Amino acid sequence: MEWGKHARSADRLGIQRSDYMLHQSSSSNNKEYELKQVELNTIASSFAGLASTVARLHSFMTLRLDDELSEFLEENERAVMGNVGAGIETSSDAESRGVPQSPAMTCLPSAISVAYNRYRERIMAQDSTTKPIVLFVVQPNETNTVDQRLLEFALWDNHKIPVVRMSLAEIHDRVSLDEQTGRLTFNKGNSSSNSGIKQEVAVVYFRAGYAPTDYPSGYNTNDGSGIEWLARERLERGSATKCPSLGYHLAGTKKVQQELARAGVVERFFPEESDGDEMAAQIRTAFAGLYSLGADANEQDMTAVKEVLFHGGEGRYVLKPQREGGGYNYYGKDLSDKLKENCTISEEENGEDGEKTVTLSPTLSEFILMERLFPPQQRAILLRNGQVEGTGMTISELGCFGTIIASGEEGNVVHNEYAGFLLRTKFSGVDEGGVASGFATLSSPYLC
């Protein structure tokens, strides 16, 4: 049996979130804000459920308390728009103003439903008498349960699709792989026995598996001790649709994001389009500066490194590892110190520009250097755990959800849809930005 046969034939489901900030470049003559991409999340793209609920709350509040909030909203509108369009009463299209509603809790379950039904039609045994399940892969002692449950409940309410939640360790004990058919089966009985009702797994939805801490038993598969890693391998080898597939997971890494920003790379994805170069150029306007610190670092990359090391540029960049979840980036002096610790700097000046020679340590290859974004500051009241955390100037990051399904080995796109939004807000003096990691709070955009 060919080892990866079933994985290649499985559909691929992506529930992705592309995060953006408004940015005003200090070097540009254009003082208007531009939309710049922070990152693309391809695994465990969270908070669609909670953000939709928060948007409904904020929509109610801004309508119900219109008079009390008008001055507050006008102040924040001016922070972004200047004097153009400032003042609620001057709007030419008052009906379009306000907090929009996110369709995430309709679109995300719908995409999973498409993948689920395609599995039943393409792969599931026709004589099966039990309903297949969607398997949520979650962390032990999960703290973001409510957001996940909202998606689970919507799947049942809208599509009558059952969900089973399990950790990788539990999956190792209770999910089996048929090597001949590629079918993954969940045993509802005692994990130590082979008895009980068995349900086929149609879709595997990863809300865990992206962090080293998700594999506490290690990565040794030869002696069977790395049970979480073995469970992940078993899932990946099956015919069930994975969200994300291993390829989609890797496509969300910072390194891939940095490589896509290289000159000429985006153009590769529009080979048959007559206006492909123009479309690629439009996409490229959303890219921030992204620089390699690996063996492939070029002159442009090294220029950014030298700006940090020799020209006080540490405040204009962020050092990012290949990690998810927030809390791992380097800013300011910490960034500068990290580079200095992992660079060999020659005291001899090199070339006509008089710059010193810099050699990057292989350790830095796991990082990228990214241009730091400077969004507008707006006044907000932030709450956490039901308590007012504080009032002050804040910055925000917009996340846009999208869903995509590609068919088996053919790779044909059978579903592709915008799927809602979230907004995260933090105090302007806070560098990191994750909600689950405690740096930001969920908010909502207000359209002007």
PDB file of C-alpha atoms in Angstrom, residues 186-325:
ATOM      1  CA  PHE A 186     -13.975   6.689  16.019  1.00  0.00           C
ATOM      2  CA  ASN A 187     -14.761   4.078  18.680  1.00  0.00           C
ATOM      3  CA  LYS A 188     -17.490   5.378  20.997  1.00  0.00           C
ATOM      4  CA  GLY A 189     -16.913   2.548  23.439  1.00  0.00           C
ATOM      5  CA  ASN A 190     -14.231   2.146  26.104  1.00  0.00           C
ATOM      6  CA  SER A 191     -10.865   3.257  24.744  1.00  0.00           C
ATOM      7  CA  SER A 192      -9.233   0.071  26.002  1.00  0.00           C
ATOM      8  CA  SER A 193     -11.646  -2.209  24.158  1.00  0.00           C
ATOM      9  CA  ASN A 194     -12.715  -2.711  20.596  1.00  0.00           C
ATOM     10  CA  SER A 195     -16.388  -2.798  21.492  1.00  0.00           C
ATOM     11  CA  GLY A 196     -18.979  -0.108  21.092  1.00  0.00           C
ATOM     12  CA  ILE A 197     -20.479   1.910  18.251  1.00  0.00           C
ATOM     13  CA  LYS A 198     -18.024   3.025  15.597  1.00  0.00           C
ATOM     14  CA  GLN A 199     -18.462   6.216  13.595  1.00  0.00           C
ATOM     15  CA  GLU A 200     -16.597   7.191  10.480  1.00  0.00           C
ATOM     16  CA  VAL A 201     -14.729  10.515  10.498  1.00  0.00           C
ATOM     17  CA  ALA A 202     -15.683  12.668   7.510  1.00  0.00           C
ATOM     18  CA  VAL A 203     -13.876  15.913   8.414  1.00  0.00           C
ATOM     19  CA  VAL A 204     -10.967  16.557  10.778  1.00  0.00           C
ATOM     20  CA  TYR A 205     -10.977  20.150  12.058  1.00  0.00           C
ATOM     21  CA  PHE A 206      -7.763  21.160  13.816  1.00  0.00           C
ATOM     22  CA  ARG A 207      -8.070  23.612  16.701  1.00  0.00           C
ATOM     23  CA  ALA A 208      -4.817  22.192  18.078  1.00  0.00           C
ATOM     24  CA  GLY A 209      -1.630  20.700  16.674  1.00  0.00           C
ATOM     25  CA  TYR A 210       0.120  23.937  15.713  1.00  0.00           C
ATOM     26  CA  ALA A 211       2.333  24.378  18.805  1.00  0.00           C
ATOM     27  CA  PRO A 212       5.213  22.266  20.189  1.00  0.00           C
ATOM     28  CA  THR A 213       3.292  22.027  23.466  1.00  0.00           C
ATOM     29  CA  ASP A 214       0.593  20.062  21.609  1.00  0.00           C
ATOM     30  CA  TYR A 215       3.067  17.155  21.395  1.00  0.00           C
ATOM     31  CA  PRO A 216       4.212  16.638  25.015  1.00  0.00           C
ATOM     32  CA  SER A 217       5.201  13.012  24.421  1.00  0.00           C
ATOM     33  CA  GLY A 218       7.784  14.026  21.852  1.00  0.00           C
ATOM     34  CA  TYR A 219       8.310  13.023  18.233  1.00  0.00           C
ATOM     35  CA  ASN A 220       9.742   9.504  18.540  1.00  0.00           C
ATOM     36  CA  THR A 221       7.459   7.330  16.427  1.00  0.00           C
ATOM     37  CA  ASN A 222       9.823   4.353  16.234  1.00  0.00           C
ATOM     38  CA  ASP A 223       9.192   3.175  19.787  1.00  0.00           C
ATOM     39  CA  GLY A 224       5.591   4.444  19.878  1.00  0.00           C
ATOM     40  CA  SER A 225       6.213   6.975  22.648  1.00  0.00           C
ATOM     41  CA  GLY A 226       5.282  10.077  20.671  1.00  0.00           C
ATOM     42  CA  ILE A 227       1.571   9.372  20.839  1.00  0.00           C
ATOM     43  CA  GLU A 228       0.346  12.854  19.826  1.00  0.00           C
ATOM     44  CA  TRP A 229       2.637  12.844  16.801  1.00  0.00           C
ATOM     45  CA  LEU A 230       1.485   9.341  15.876  1.00  0.00           C
ATOM     46  CA  ALA A 231      -2.135  10.489  16.169  1.00  0.00           C
ATOM     47  CA  ARG A 232      -1.461  13.468  13.898  1.00  0.00           C
ATOM     48  CA  GLU A 233       0.238  11.175  11.370  1.00  0.00           C
ATOM     49  CA  ARG A 234      -2.729   8.790  11.434  1.00  0.00           C
ATOM     50  CA  LEU A 235      -5.186  11.612  10.764  1.00  0.00           C
ATOM     51  CA  GLU A 236      -3.076  13.024   7.948  1.00  0.00           C
ATOM     52  CA  ARG A 237      -2.843   9.636   6.220  1.00  0.00           C
ATOM     53  CA  GLY A 238      -6.603   9.073   6.212  1.00  0.00           C
ATOM     54  CA  SER A 239      -9.176   9.852   3.521  1.00  0.00           C
ATOM     55  CA  ALA A 240     -11.108  12.285   5.713  1.00  0.00           C
ATOM     56  CA  THR A 241     -11.058  15.919   4.659  1.00  0.00           C
ATOM     57  CA  LYS A 242      -8.571  17.818   6.793  1.00  0.00           C
ATOM     58  CA  CYS A 243      -9.022  21.433   7.870  1.00  0.00           C
ATOM     59  CA  PRO A 244      -6.330  22.348   7.234  1.00  0.00           C
ATOM     60  CA  SER A 245      -4.507  19.783   5.153  1.00  0.00           C
ATOM     61  CA  LEU A 246      -0.811  19.538   5.935  1.00  0.00           C
ATOM     62  CA  GLY A 247      -0.035  21.638   2.862  1.00  0.00           C
ATOM     63  CA  TYR A 248      -2.461  24.380   3.900  1.00  0.00           C
ATOM     64  CA  HIS A 249      -0.965  24.306   7.401  1.00  0.00           C
ATOM     65  CA  LEU A 250       2.545  24.891   6.071  1.00  0.00           C
ATOM     66  CA  ALA A 251       1.306  27.564   3.653  1.00  0.00           C
ATOM     67  CA  GLY A 252       0.391  29.687   6.677  1.00  0.00           C
ATOM     68  CA  THR A 253       3.941  29.889   8.027  1.00  0.00           C
ATOM     69  CA  LYS A 254       5.732  33.222   8.216  1.00  0.00           C
ATOM     70  CA  LYS A 255       8.439  31.947   5.858  1.00  0.00           C
ATOM     71  CA  VAL A 256       5.921  31.244   3.094  1.00  0.00           C
ATOM     72  CA  GLN A 257       4.391  34.693   3.620  1.00  0.00           C
ATOM     73  CA  GLN A 258       7.843  36.237   3.262  1.00  0.00           C
ATOM     74  CA  GLU A 259       8.622  34.246   0.106  1.00  0.00           C
ATOM     75  CA  LEU A 260       5.316  35.291  -1.492  1.00  0.00           C
ATOM     76  CA  ALA A 261       6.406  38.907  -1.077  1.00  0.00           C
ATOM     77  CA  ARG A 262       9.501  38.333  -3.227  1.00  0.00           C
ATOM     78  CA  ALA A 263       9.485  40.127  -6.574  1.00  0.00           C
ATOM     79  CA  GLY A 264       7.802  38.036  -9.266  1.00  0.00           C
ATOM     80  CA  VAL A 265       6.439  35.300  -6.994  1.00  0.00           C
ATOM     81  CA  VAL A 266       2.764  36.318  -6.848  1.00  0.00           C
ATOM     82  CA  GLU A 267       2.788  36.646 -10.637  1.00  0.00           C
ATOM     83  CA  ARG A 268       3.315  32.865 -10.891  1.00  0.00           C
ATOM     84  CA  PHE A 269      -0.290  32.344  -9.757  1.00  0.00           C
ATOM     85  CA  PHE A 270      -1.753  34.298 -12.710  1.00  0.00           C
ATOM     86  CA  PRO A 271      -0.017  32.654 -15.699  1.00  0.00           C
ATOM     87  CA  GLU A 272      -3.068  32.608 -17.963  1.00  0.00           C
ATOM     88  CA  GLU A 273      -4.548  35.947 -16.992  1.00  0.00           C
ATOM     89  CA  SER A 274      -4.194  38.770 -19.514  1.00  0.00           C
ATOM     90  CA  ASP A 275      -4.089  41.289 -16.676  1.00  0.00           C
ATOM     91  CA  GLY A 276      -2.142  38.994 -14.325  1.00  0.00           C
ATOM     92  CA  ASP A 277       0.672  41.467 -13.734  1.00  0.00           C
ATOM     93  CA  GLU A 278      -1.821  44.174 -12.795  1.00  0.00           C
ATOM     94  CA  MET A 279      -3.685  41.856 -10.421  1.00  0.00           C
ATOM     95  CA  ALA A 280      -0.421  40.801  -8.792  1.00  0.00           C
ATOM     96  CA  ALA A 281       0.588  44.431  -8.401  1.00  0.00           C
ATOM     97  CA  GLN A 282      -2.698  45.193  -6.654  1.00  0.00           C
ATOM     98  CA  ILE A 283      -2.205  42.257  -4.286  1.00  0.00           C
ATOM     99  CA  ARG A 284       1.348  43.371  -3.602  1.00  0.00           C
ATOM    100  CA  THR A 285       0.148  46.755  -2.341  1.00  0.00           C
ATOM    101  CA  ALA A 286      -1.203  44.927   0.746  1.00  0.00           C
ATOM    102  CA  PHE A 287       2.185  43.403   1.589  1.00  0.00           C
ATOM    103  CA  ALA A 288       4.328  44.925   4.305  1.00  0.00           C
ATOM    104  CA  GLY A 289       8.095  44.702   3.979  1.00  0.00           C
ATOM    105  CA  LEU A 290       9.119  41.089   4.627  1.00  0.00           C
ATOM    106  CA  TYR A 291      12.739  39.946   4.821  1.00  0.00           C
ATOM    107  CA  SER A 292      14.488  36.576   4.993  1.00  0.00           C
ATOM    108  CA  LEU A 293      17.069  35.808   7.668  1.00  0.00           C
ATOM    109  CA  GLY A 294      18.025  32.428   6.227  1.00  0.00           C
ATOM    110  CA  ALA A 295      20.621  31.197   3.764  1.00  0.00           C
ATOM    111  CA  ASP A 296      18.564  32.744   0.942  1.00  0.00           C
ATOM    112  CA  ALA A 297      18.845  36.296   2.379  1.00  0.00           C
ATOM    113  CA  ASN A 298      19.588  38.735  -0.438  1.00  0.00           C
ATOM    114  CA  GLU A 299      20.893  42.290  -0.536  1.00  0.00           C
ATOM    115  CA  GLN A 300      17.475  43.769   0.267  1.00  0.00           C
ATOM    116  CA  ASP A 301      17.116  41.489   3.278  1.00  0.00           C
ATOM    117  CA  MET A 302      20.574  42.386   4.568  1.00  0.00           C
ATOM    118  CA  THR A 303      19.848  46.085   4.153  1.00  0.00           C
ATOM    119  CA  ALA A 304      16.926  45.710   6.579  1.00  0.00           C
ATOM    120  CA  VAL A 305      19.154  43.798   9.030  1.00  0.00           C
ATOM    121  CA  LYS A 306      21.820  46.499   8.890  1.00  0.00           C
ATOM    122  CA  GLU A 307      19.216  49.193   9.440  1.00  0.00           C
ATOM    123  CA  VAL A 308      18.374  47.525  12.756  1.00  0.00           C
ATOM    124  CA  LEU A 309      21.988  46.873  13.757  1.00  0.00           C
ATOM    125  CA  PHE A 310      23.639  50.130  12.754  1.00  0.00           C
ATOM    126  CA  HIS A 311      21.020  52.812  12.095  1.00  0.00           C
ATOM    127  CA  GLY A 312      18.556  52.645  15.011  1.00  0.00           C
ATOM    128  CA  GLY A 313      15.872  50.886  12.996  1.00  0.00           C
ATOM    129  CA  GLU A 314      14.760  48.455  15.684  1.00  0.00           C
ATOM    130  CA  GLY A 315      11.534  50.413  16.155  1.00  0.00           C
ATOM    131  CA  ARG A 316      10.594  49.971  12.504  1.00  0.00           C
ATOM    132  CA  TYR A 317      10.671  46.159  12.382  1.00  0.00           C
ATOM    133  CA  VAL A 318       9.313  43.051  14.111  1.00  0.00           C
ATOM    134  CA  LEU A 319      11.206  39.750  14.419  1.00  0.00           C
ATOM    135  CA  LYS A 320       8.784  36.836  13.951  1.00  0.00           C
ATOM    136  CA  PRO A 321       9.362  33.099  14.524  1.00  0.00           C
ATOM    137  CA  GLN A 322       7.417  30.283  12.841  1.00  0.00           C
ATOM    138  CA  ARG A 323       4.931  30.159  15.720  1.00  0.00           C
ATOM    139  CA  GLU A 324       1.213  30.737  16.195  1.00  0.00           C
ATOM    140  CA  GLY A 325      -0.813  32.034  19.118  1.00  0.00           C
TER     141      GLY A 325
END
